[in-house]
C-alpha atoms as an extended CHARMM CRD file, in Angstrom:
* protein
*
       244  EXT
         1         1  UNK       CA             -3.6090000000      -19.2290000000       15.7830000000  PROA      1               0.0000000000
         2         2  UNK       CA             -4.1530000000      -17.9080000000       12.2970000000  PROA      2               0.0000000000
         3         3  UNK       CA             -2.1370000000      -14.2410000000       11.8070000000  PROA      3               0.0000000000
         4         4  UNK       CA             -4.1620000000      -11.2050000000       11.0040000000  PROA      4               0.0000000000
         5         5  UNK       CA             -3.5800000000       -8.7260000000        8.4700000000  PROA      5               0.0000000000
         6         6  UNK       CA             -5.2620000000       -5.7140000000        7.5540000000  PROA      6               0.0000000000
         7         7  UNK       CA             -4.9040000000       -4.0440000000        4.4260000000  PROA      7               0.0000000000
         8         8  UNK       CA             -5.9530000000       -0.7330000000        3.2070000000  PROA      8               0.0000000000
         9         9  UNK       CA             -7.6000000000       -0.4980000000       -0.1870000000  PROA      9               0.0000000000
        10        10  UNK       CA             -8.3760000000       -3.3610000000       -0.9780000000  PROA      10              0.0000000000
        11        11  UNK       CA            -11.5330000000       -3.0280000000       -2.7740000000  PROA      11              0.0000000000
        12        12  UNK       CA             -9.5460000000       -3.5010000000       -5.9540000000  PROA      12              0.0000000000
        13        13  UNK       CA             -6.1790000000       -4.1580000000       -7.7610000000  PROA      13              0.0000000000
        14        14  UNK       CA             -3.1240000000       -4.9180000000       -5.7010000000  PROA      14              0.0000000000
        15        15  UNK       CA             -4.7410000000       -4.3140000000       -2.8770000000  PROA      15              0.0000000000
        16        16  UNK       CA             -7.4710000000       -6.8400000000       -3.5270000000  PROA      16              0.0000000000
        17        17  UNK       CA             -4.8020000000       -9.6150000000       -4.9240000000  PROA      17              0.0000000000
        18        18  UNK       CA             -3.2170000000       -8.9270000000       -1.6410000000  PROA      18              0.0000000000
        19        19  UNK       CA             -6.1360000000       -9.8340000000       -0.0220000000  PROA      19              0.0000000000
        20        20  UNK       CA             -6.8440000000      -13.0240000000       -1.6290000000  PROA      20              0.0000000000
        21        21  UNK       CA             -3.4360000000      -14.1960000000       -1.6680000000  PROA      21              0.0000000000
        22        22  UNK       CA             -3.1340000000      -13.9000000000        2.1600000000  PROA      22              0.0000000000
        23        23  UNK       CA             -6.3090000000      -15.6470000000        2.4230000000  PROA      23              0.0000000000
        24        24  UNK       CA             -5.6330000000      -18.8290000000        0.7590000000  PROA      24              0.0000000000
        25        25  UNK       CA             -2.3950000000      -18.8020000000        3.0500000000  PROA      25              0.0000000000
        26        26  UNK       CA             -4.7930000000      -19.3570000000        5.5970000000  PROA      26              0.0000000000
        27        27  UNK       CA             -4.0890000000      -16.0660000000        7.4090000000  PROA      27              0.0000000000
        28        28  UNK       CA             -7.5050000000      -13.3150000000        8.3060000000  PROA      28              0.0000000000
        29        29  UNK       CA             -7.4490000000      -10.0720000000        6.8140000000  PROA      29              0.0000000000
        30        30  UNK       CA             -8.8880000000       -7.3020000000        7.8900000000  PROA      30              0.0000000000
        31        31  UNK       CA             -9.7190000000       -4.8400000000        4.2880000000  PROA      31              0.0000000000
        32        32  UNK       CA            -10.5320000000       -1.2130000000        5.1230000000  PROA      32              0.0000000000
        33        33  UNK       CA            -11.3850000000        0.8200000000        2.1610000000  PROA      33              0.0000000000
        34        34  UNK       CA            -13.9180000000        3.6150000000        1.4600000000  PROA      34              0.0000000000
        35        35  UNK       CA            -16.0120000000        1.1870000000       -0.9150000000  PROA      35              0.0000000000
        36        36  UNK       CA            -17.1800000000       -1.6250000000       -0.9760000000  PROA      36              0.0000000000
        37        37  UNK       CA            -16.8280000000       -3.5030000000       -4.5330000000  PROA      37              0.0000000000
        38        38  UNK       CA            -18.4010000000       -6.9460000000       -5.7340000000  PROA      38              0.0000000000
        39        39  UNK       CA            -14.8880000000       -8.2320000000       -6.2420000000  PROA      39              0.0000000000
        40        40  UNK       CA            -14.4270000000       -7.9150000000       -2.5650000000  PROA      40              0.0000000000
        41        41  UNK       CA            -17.9900000000       -8.8840000000       -1.3210000000  PROA      41              0.0000000000
        42        42  UNK       CA            -16.9800000000      -11.9250000000       -3.8030000000  PROA      42              0.0000000000
        43        43  UNK       CA            -13.8570000000      -12.7430000000       -1.9320000000  PROA      43              0.0000000000
        44        44  UNK       CA            -15.8220000000      -12.3840000000        1.4920000000  PROA      44              0.0000000000
        45        45  UNK       CA            -18.0380000000      -15.4660000000        0.2920000000  PROA      45              0.0000000000
        46        46  UNK       CA            -15.2850000000      -17.1020000000       -0.6760000000  PROA      46              0.0000000000
        47        47  UNK       CA            -13.5040000000      -16.9050000000        2.8020000000  PROA      47              0.0000000000
        48        48  UNK       CA            -16.5580000000      -16.3000000000        5.0480000000  PROA      48              0.0000000000
        49        49  UNK       CA            -15.6950000000      -15.3930000000        8.4970000000  PROA      49              0.0000000000
        50        50  UNK       CA            -11.8320000000      -15.0210000000        7.6810000000  PROA      50              0.0000000000
        51        51  UNK       CA            -12.4790000000      -11.9120000000        5.9030000000  PROA      51              0.0000000000
        52        52  UNK       CA            -13.5640000000       -8.7090000000        7.8580000000  PROA      52              0.0000000000
        53        53  UNK       CA            -14.7070000000       -6.2240000000        5.8330000000  PROA      53              0.0000000000
        54        54  UNK       CA            -14.8270000000       -2.4530000000        7.0710000000  PROA      54              0.0000000000
        55        55  UNK       CA            -15.8640000000        0.6270000000        5.0170000000  PROA      55              0.0000000000
        56        56  UNK       CA            -14.3760000000        3.4260000000        6.0720000000  PROA      56              0.0000000000
        57        57  UNK       CA            -12.0450000000        6.2860000000        5.0980000000  PROA      57              0.0000000000
        58        58  UNK       CA             -8.4090000000        5.8260000000        6.1670000000  PROA      58              0.0000000000
        59        59  UNK       CA             -6.9650000000        8.7950000000        4.0260000000  PROA      59              0.0000000000
        60        60  UNK       CA             -8.0320000000       12.1920000000        5.8250000000  PROA      60              0.0000000000
        61        61  UNK       CA             -7.1700000000       13.3110000000        9.4750000000  PROA      61              0.0000000000
        62        62  UNK       CA            -10.7470000000       14.7150000000        9.6760000000  PROA      62              0.0000000000
        63        63  UNK       CA            -12.5290000000       11.0180000000        9.4990000000  PROA      63              0.0000000000
        64        64  UNK       CA             -9.7360000000        8.8720000000        9.6790000000  PROA      64              0.0000000000
        65        65  UNK       CA             -8.7510000000        8.3050000000       13.2680000000  PROA      65              0.0000000000
        66        66  UNK       CA            -12.3230000000        6.5160000000       14.1350000000  PROA      66              0.0000000000
        67        67  UNK       CA            -12.1790000000        4.3980000000       10.9200000000  PROA      67              0.0000000000
        68        68  UNK       CA             -8.6220000000        3.1830000000       11.5180000000  PROA      68              0.0000000000
        69        69  UNK       CA             -9.5400000000        2.4510000000       15.2670000000  PROA      69              0.0000000000
        70        70  UNK       CA            -12.2060000000        0.4920000000       14.1000000000  PROA      70              0.0000000000
        71        71  UNK       CA            -10.5970000000       -1.4450000000       11.8010000000  PROA      71              0.0000000000
        72        72  UNK       CA             -7.8360000000       -2.3960000000       14.1390000000  PROA      72              0.0000000000
        73        73  UNK       CA            -10.3460000000       -3.1880000000       17.1570000000  PROA      73              0.0000000000
        74        74  UNK       CA            -11.5340000000       -6.0690000000       15.3190000000  PROA      74              0.0000000000
        75        75  UNK       CA             -7.9630000000       -7.9430000000       15.8850000000  PROA      75              0.0000000000
        76        76  UNK       CA             -7.4950000000       -9.3990000000       18.7990000000  PROA      76              0.0000000000
        77        77  UNK       CA             -4.0780000000       -9.6860000000       17.6690000000  PROA      77              0.0000000000
        78        78  UNK       CA             -2.6590000000       -7.4710000000       14.9230000000  PROA      78              0.0000000000
        79        79  UNK       CA              0.0270000000       -9.3660000000       13.0260000000  PROA      79              0.0000000000
        80        80  UNK       CA              0.5850000000       -7.2940000000       10.1810000000  PROA      80              0.0000000000
        81        81  UNK       CA             -0.3830000000       -4.0630000000        8.2870000000  PROA      81              0.0000000000
        82        82  UNK       CA             -0.1420000000       -3.3230000000        4.2340000000  PROA      82              0.0000000000
        83        83  UNK       CA             -0.4020000000       -0.1880000000        4.1860000000  PROA      83              0.0000000000
        84        84  UNK       CA             -1.7750000000        0.3810000000        0.1650000000  PROA      84              0.0000000000
        85        85  UNK       CA             -4.3060000000        2.9990000000       -0.7900000000  PROA      85              0.0000000000
        86        86  UNK       CA             -2.8700000000        5.9030000000       -2.4360000000  PROA      86              0.0000000000
        87        87  UNK       CA             -3.4010000000        8.7880000000       -4.6690000000  PROA      87              0.0000000000
        88        88  UNK       CA             -1.5470000000        9.4940000000       -7.6450000000  PROA      88              0.0000000000
        89        89  UNK       CA             -3.8990000000       12.9050000000       -9.4240000000  PROA      89              0.0000000000
        90        90  UNK       CA             -3.1400000000       15.5630000000      -10.0950000000  PROA      90              0.0000000000
        91        91  UNK       CA             -1.0470000000       14.9650000000      -12.8760000000  PROA      91              0.0000000000
        92        92  UNK       CA              1.2130000000       18.6660000000      -13.5890000000  PROA      92              0.0000000000
        93        93  UNK       CA              4.9270000000       20.0380000000      -13.2630000000  PROA      93              0.0000000000
        94        94  UNK       CA              5.8900000000       21.6680000000      -10.5000000000  PROA      94              0.0000000000
        95        95  UNK       CA              5.2860000000       25.3210000000      -12.2050000000  PROA      95              0.0000000000
        96        96  UNK       CA              1.6070000000       24.7870000000      -12.6070000000  PROA      96              0.0000000000
        97        97  UNK       CA              0.3050000000       22.2670000000      -10.7010000000  PROA      97              0.0000000000
        98        98  UNK       CA             -1.9960000000       23.8660000000       -7.6600000000  PROA      98              0.0000000000
        99        99  UNK       CA             -0.3640000000       23.4540000000       -4.3300000000  PROA      99              0.0000000000
       100       100  UNK       CA             -3.4270000000       21.9540000000       -2.8300000000  PROA      100             0.0000000000
       101       101  UNK       CA             -3.0630000000       19.3580000000       -5.4050000000  PROA      101             0.0000000000
       102       102  UNK       CA              0.7700000000       18.5180000000       -3.7720000000  PROA      102             0.0000000000
       103       103  UNK       CA             -0.9980000000       18.6030000000       -0.2350000000  PROA      103             0.0000000000
       104       104  UNK       CA             -3.7880000000       16.1750000000       -1.1640000000  PROA      104             0.0000000000
       105       105  UNK       CA             -1.2210000000       13.7540000000       -2.0770000000  PROA      105             0.0000000000
       106       106  UNK       CA              0.7350000000       13.8790000000        0.1860000000  PROA      106             0.0000000000
       107       107  UNK       CA             -2.4030000000       13.9720000000        2.5940000000  PROA      107             0.0000000000
       108       108  UNK       CA             -3.4840000000       10.6230000000        1.1460000000  PROA      108             0.0000000000
       109       109  UNK       CA              0.1360000000        9.0100000000        0.4830000000  PROA      109             0.0000000000
       110       110  UNK       CA              1.9460000000       10.0180000000        3.1610000000  PROA      110             0.0000000000
       111       111  UNK       CA             -0.1380000000       12.1040000000        6.4680000000  PROA      111             0.0000000000
       112       112  UNK       CA             -2.8460000000        9.5680000000        6.4300000000  PROA      112             0.0000000000
       113       113  UNK       CA              0.0460000000        6.3840000000        6.9440000000  PROA      113             0.0000000000
       114       114  UNK       CA              1.8120000000        8.1110000000       10.1190000000  PROA      114             0.0000000000
       115       115  UNK       CA             -1.3160000000        8.3060000000       11.5930000000  PROA      115             0.0000000000
       116       116  UNK       CA             -2.2660000000        4.9610000000       11.1020000000  PROA      116             0.0000000000
       117       117  UNK       CA              0.9960000000        3.7910000000       12.3610000000  PROA      117             0.0000000000
       118       118  UNK       CA              0.4840000000        5.9800000000       15.1850000000  PROA      118             0.0000000000
       119       119  UNK       CA             -2.8570000000        4.4820000000       15.7220000000  PROA      119             0.0000000000
       120       120  UNK       CA             -1.7490000000        0.2310000000       14.9120000000  PROA      120             0.0000000000
       121       121  UNK       CA              1.8920000000        0.3940000000       16.7620000000  PROA      121             0.0000000000
       122       122  UNK       CA              0.8320000000       -0.5780000000       20.3400000000  PROA      122             0.0000000000
       123       123  UNK       CA             -0.9270000000       -3.8610000000       18.9260000000  PROA      123             0.0000000000
       124       124  UNK       CA              1.8710000000       -4.5060000000       16.3880000000  PROA      124             0.0000000000
       125       125  UNK       CA              4.8520000000       -4.1450000000       18.8990000000  PROA      125             0.0000000000
       126       126  UNK       CA              2.9720000000       -6.8800000000       21.2170000000  PROA      126             0.0000000000
       127       127  UNK       CA              3.3110000000       -9.4620000000       18.6090000000  PROA      127             0.0000000000
       128       128  UNK       CA              6.4210000000       -8.2680000000       16.6120000000  PROA      128             0.0000000000
       129       129  UNK       CA              4.2110000000       -7.5490000000       13.7330000000  PROA      129             0.0000000000
       130       130  UNK       CA              5.2450000000       -6.2630000000       10.3140000000  PROA      130             0.0000000000
       131       131  UNK       CA              4.2930000000       -3.3100000000        8.2360000000  PROA      131             0.0000000000
       132       132  UNK       CA              4.1900000000       -3.4690000000        4.7060000000  PROA      132             0.0000000000
       133       133  UNK       CA              4.3710000000        0.2760000000        3.0260000000  PROA      133             0.0000000000
       134       134  UNK       CA              3.3870000000        0.1770000000       -0.7370000000  PROA      134             0.0000000000
       135       135  UNK       CA              5.9710000000        2.5120000000       -2.3000000000  PROA      135             0.0000000000
       136       136  UNK       CA              6.9470000000        2.6210000000       -6.1610000000  PROA      136             0.0000000000
       137       137  UNK       CA              9.4900000000        3.1840000000       -8.3070000000  PROA      137             0.0000000000
       138       138  UNK       CA              8.4870000000        6.5450000000       -9.2000000000  PROA      138             0.0000000000
       139       139  UNK       CA             10.1060000000        7.7150000000       -6.3720000000  PROA      139             0.0000000000
       140       140  UNK       CA             13.6030000000        6.7320000000       -7.1090000000  PROA      140             0.0000000000
       141       141  UNK       CA             13.5580000000        8.6620000000      -10.2600000000  PROA      141             0.0000000000
       142       142  UNK       CA             12.6180000000       12.4480000000      -11.9050000000  PROA      142             0.0000000000
       143       143  UNK       CA              9.7460000000       12.0170000000      -14.0200000000  PROA      143             0.0000000000
       144       144  UNK       CA              8.1450000000       14.8380000000      -15.8270000000  PROA      144             0.0000000000
       145       145  UNK       CA              4.2990000000       15.3740000000      -14.8100000000  PROA      145             0.0000000000
       146       146  UNK       CA              4.2300000000       13.3170000000      -11.7830000000  PROA      146             0.0000000000
       147       147  UNK       CA              6.4410000000       14.6130000000       -9.2940000000  PROA      147             0.0000000000
       148       148  UNK       CA              3.7090000000       15.2540000000       -6.6340000000  PROA      148             0.0000000000
       149       149  UNK       CA              3.2970000000       11.5560000000       -6.4140000000  PROA      149             0.0000000000
       150       150  UNK       CA              6.5420000000       10.4930000000       -7.3160000000  PROA      150             0.0000000000
       151       151  UNK       CA              7.9180000000       13.0450000000       -3.9480000000  PROA      151             0.0000000000
       152       152  UNK       CA              4.9460000000       11.1840000000       -1.5550000000  PROA      152             0.0000000000
       153       153  UNK       CA              5.8600000000        7.8060000000       -2.4990000000  PROA      153             0.0000000000
       154       154  UNK       CA             10.1930000000        8.7050000000       -2.0080000000  PROA      154             0.0000000000
       155       155  UNK       CA              9.0780000000       10.7590000000        1.4650000000  PROA      155             0.0000000000
       156       156  UNK       CA              7.1170000000        6.8970000000        2.1030000000  PROA      156             0.0000000000
       157       157  UNK       CA             10.1810000000        4.9170000000        1.4070000000  PROA      157             0.0000000000
       158       158  UNK       CA             12.6650000000        7.0490000000        3.8390000000  PROA      158             0.0000000000
       159       159  UNK       CA              9.5140000000        6.7140000000        6.4090000000  PROA      159             0.0000000000
       160       160  UNK       CA              9.9600000000        3.1540000000        6.0930000000  PROA      160             0.0000000000
       161       161  UNK       CA             13.7560000000        3.8720000000        6.4900000000  PROA      161             0.0000000000
       162       162  UNK       CA             13.1310000000        5.9570000000        9.9550000000  PROA      162             0.0000000000
       163       163  UNK       CA             10.1970000000        3.2430000000       11.3110000000  PROA      163             0.0000000000
       164       164  UNK       CA             13.0010000000        0.9690000000       10.9850000000  PROA      164             0.0000000000
       165       165  UNK       CA             15.0560000000        2.5460000000       13.5450000000  PROA      165             0.0000000000
       166       166  UNK       CA             12.5930000000        3.6570000000       15.7460000000  PROA      166             0.0000000000
       167       167  UNK       CA             10.6480000000        0.6090000000       16.3190000000  PROA      167             0.0000000000
       168       168  UNK       CA             12.6990000000       -2.2620000000       17.1300000000  PROA      168             0.0000000000
       169       169  UNK       CA              9.9830000000       -4.3960000000       17.7300000000  PROA      169             0.0000000000
       170       170  UNK       CA              8.0860000000       -4.7460000000       14.4180000000  PROA      170             0.0000000000
       171       171  UNK       CA              9.3500000000       -5.6150000000       11.0610000000  PROA      171             0.0000000000
       172       172  UNK       CA              8.7980000000       -2.8640000000        7.6990000000  PROA      172             0.0000000000
       173       173  UNK       CA              9.4540000000       -3.0770000000        4.9800000000  PROA      173             0.0000000000
       174       174  UNK       CA              8.5930000000       -0.4170000000        1.4940000000  PROA      174             0.0000000000
       175       175  UNK       CA              7.2930000000       -2.4310000000       -1.7390000000  PROA      175             0.0000000000
       176       176  UNK       CA              7.7720000000       -1.4210000000       -5.0010000000  PROA      176             0.0000000000
       177       177  UNK       CA              4.6390000000       -3.4130000000       -6.7360000000  PROA      177             0.0000000000
       178       178  UNK       CA              6.2750000000       -2.9110000000      -10.2040000000  PROA      178             0.0000000000
       179       179  UNK       CA              3.7310000000       -1.4290000000      -13.4000000000  PROA      179             0.0000000000
       180       180  UNK       CA              0.5070000000       -3.1430000000      -12.5770000000  PROA      180             0.0000000000
       181       181  UNK       CA             -2.4710000000       -3.2980000000      -14.8340000000  PROA      181             0.0000000000
       182       182  UNK       CA             -4.7200000000       -1.1880000000      -12.2960000000  PROA      182             0.0000000000
       183       183  UNK       CA             -6.9100000000        2.5300000000      -12.0700000000  PROA      183             0.0000000000
       184       184  UNK       CA             -3.7890000000        3.7280000000      -12.0690000000  PROA      184             0.0000000000
       185       185  UNK       CA             -2.3310000000        2.3670000000      -15.2530000000  PROA      185             0.0000000000
       186       186  UNK       CA             -5.2080000000        3.4710000000      -16.8290000000  PROA      186             0.0000000000
       187       187  UNK       CA             -5.0910000000        7.3260000000      -15.6770000000  PROA      187             0.0000000000
       188       188  UNK       CA             -1.6030000000        7.3770000000      -16.3610000000  PROA      188             0.0000000000
       189       189  UNK       CA             -3.0180000000        7.2640000000      -20.4900000000  PROA      189             0.0000000000
       190       190  UNK       CA             -6.0470000000        9.6410000000      -19.3620000000  PROA      190             0.0000000000
       191       191  UNK       CA             -5.4100000000       12.0780000000      -17.5070000000  PROA      191             0.0000000000
       192       192  UNK       CA             -1.3950000000       12.1000000000      -17.7610000000  PROA      192             0.0000000000
       193       193  UNK       CA             -1.5880000000       13.2400000000      -21.5370000000  PROA      193             0.0000000000
       194       194  UNK       CA             -0.4870000000       16.4540000000      -22.0610000000  PROA      194             0.0000000000
       195       195  UNK       CA              1.6160000000       16.1100000000      -18.3170000000  PROA      195             0.0000000000
       196       196  UNK       CA              3.6850000000       12.8720000000      -18.5760000000  PROA      196             0.0000000000
       197       197  UNK       CA              6.4720000000       12.6570000000      -21.1530000000  PROA      197             0.0000000000
       198       198  UNK       CA              5.0670000000       10.4260000000      -24.0190000000  PROA      198             0.0000000000
       199       199  UNK       CA              8.0530000000        8.6360000000      -24.4270000000  PROA      199             0.0000000000
       200       200  UNK       CA              7.8030000000        6.9500000000      -20.3730000000  PROA      200             0.0000000000
       201       201  UNK       CA              4.2860000000        6.1950000000      -21.1190000000  PROA      201             0.0000000000
       202       202  UNK       CA              4.3250000000        3.8860000000      -23.8370000000  PROA      202             0.0000000000
       203       203  UNK       CA              7.2050000000        1.8160000000      -22.4900000000  PROA      203             0.0000000000
       204       204  UNK       CA              4.7990000000        1.7960000000      -19.1190000000  PROA      204             0.0000000000
       205       205  UNK       CA              1.8120000000        0.5460000000      -20.5840000000  PROA      205             0.0000000000
       206       206  UNK       CA              3.5740000000       -2.0490000000      -22.3690000000  PROA      206             0.0000000000
       207       207  UNK       CA              5.2890000000       -3.7460000000      -19.3620000000  PROA      207             0.0000000000
       208       208  UNK       CA              2.0130000000       -4.1580000000      -17.2250000000  PROA      208             0.0000000000
       209       209  UNK       CA              2.1640000000       -6.8010000000      -15.0680000000  PROA      209             0.0000000000
       210       210  UNK       CA             -0.7890000000       -8.0420000000      -13.6040000000  PROA      210             0.0000000000
       211       211  UNK       CA             -2.2950000000       -7.6040000000       -9.6990000000  PROA      211             0.0000000000
       212       212  UNK       CA             -2.0320000000      -10.8880000000       -8.6240000000  PROA      212             0.0000000000
       213       213  UNK       CA              1.9020000000      -10.4330000000       -9.2910000000  PROA      213             0.0000000000
       214       214  UNK       CA              2.3180000000       -8.1330000000       -6.6840000000  PROA      214             0.0000000000
       215       215  UNK       CA             -0.5420000000       -9.1510000000       -4.1200000000  PROA      215             0.0000000000
       216       216  UNK       CA              1.9470000000      -12.7280000000       -3.8160000000  PROA      216             0.0000000000
       217       217  UNK       CA              4.9630000000      -10.4440000000       -3.2540000000  PROA      217             0.0000000000
       218       218  UNK       CA              3.0320000000       -8.4570000000       -0.5910000000  PROA      218             0.0000000000
       219       219  UNK       CA              1.8630000000      -12.1130000000        0.8920000000  PROA      219             0.0000000000
       220       220  UNK       CA              5.1880000000      -13.1240000000        1.2340000000  PROA      220             0.0000000000
       221       221  UNK       CA              6.4020000000      -10.2520000000        3.0740000000  PROA      221             0.0000000000
       222       222  UNK       CA              3.3340000000       -9.8380000000        5.5410000000  PROA      222             0.0000000000
       223       223  UNK       CA              3.6250000000      -13.6260000000        6.5540000000  PROA      223             0.0000000000
       224       224  UNK       CA              7.3440000000      -14.6110000000        6.1280000000  PROA      224             0.0000000000
       225       225  UNK       CA              9.4960000000      -11.9970000000        6.2780000000  PROA      225             0.0000000000
       226       226  UNK       CA             12.2670000000      -11.9190000000        9.2310000000  PROA      226             0.0000000000
       227       227  UNK       CA             13.4640000000       -9.3430000000       10.9190000000  PROA      227             0.0000000000
       228       228  UNK       CA             16.5090000000       -8.6050000000        8.9970000000  PROA      228             0.0000000000
       229       229  UNK       CA             14.5630000000       -7.6110000000        6.5090000000  PROA      229             0.0000000000
       230       230  UNK       CA             13.5170000000       -4.3210000000        8.2350000000  PROA      230             0.0000000000
       231       231  UNK       CA             14.0750000000       -1.1050000000        7.2120000000  PROA      231             0.0000000000
       232       232  UNK       CA             14.2790000000       -2.6520000000        3.6650000000  PROA      232             0.0000000000
       233       233  UNK       CA             13.1340000000       -1.2790000000        0.2080000000  PROA      233             0.0000000000
       234       234  UNK       CA             12.1690000000       -3.9290000000       -2.1490000000  PROA      234             0.0000000000
       235       235  UNK       CA             11.1680000000       -4.9920000000       -5.7160000000  PROA      235             0.0000000000
       236       236  UNK       CA              8.3380000000       -7.4780000000       -6.4360000000  PROA      236             0.0000000000
       237       237  UNK       CA             10.6320000000       -9.5440000000       -8.3440000000  PROA      237             0.0000000000
       238       238  UNK       CA             13.4610000000       -9.4000000000       -6.1990000000  PROA      238             0.0000000000
       239       239  UNK       CA             14.8180000000      -12.9980000000       -5.6560000000  PROA      239             0.0000000000
       240       240  UNK       CA             14.2680000000      -11.9810000000       -1.3290000000  PROA      240             0.0000000000
       241       241  UNK       CA             10.8180000000      -11.5470000000       -1.9160000000  PROA      241             0.0000000000
       242       242  UNK       CA              9.6720000000      -14.2550000000       -4.3340000000  PROA      242             0.0000000000
       243       243  UNK       CA             11.8870000000      -17.1860000000       -2.6190000000  PROA      243             0.0000000000
       244       244  UNK       CA              9.5840000000      -16.2050000000        0.9360000000  PROA      244             0.0000000000
């Protein structure tokens, strides 16, 4: 039986690339996102029957439990989840960013992930499944203007470590996709002006990689990583990722 992987935020960017790579490897994918893009519809046409699309909002407590449960229910067995959806706005310094901005980012990037895991863990435990938490190198450093996003990703990486020691029946990995040509990168150029250090923006933009590169890394981990990977924080170009 082909493995089944549930991906959040699969309508574009890294999530869409990961979904396509996982499908190409012969697995089935359940895609949960707020909007269904033409690119996701085209992928569904390319893989009829093996890509199931669920339109729903998994990012806020007020509505996500029902949507997540509906997506999970589509899987007879749940072999892996890729928690990819994230929010990076607003930008701003600690001294000036509205507190609701911090709350909103943590709601999406951390709290909704915890709720998702609470709903998915029963099925994941049954098959010793895998959890891939899409984190960021931003969580490793102090960078002006994106502190809320960076703090949420640092917290997500720590959540991965805690999950690894609490849930011995699953394999959980935090994944750094690198600097990727996505809407996030475009927003750094647009909304980041005046907040993010220009000395950081130009090298970031010039080093962007295409989404299919981290997409393949996510595929490798969610389909092929062994249990000794659990608790690790791995970058897309790490040999532990690329060699799988």
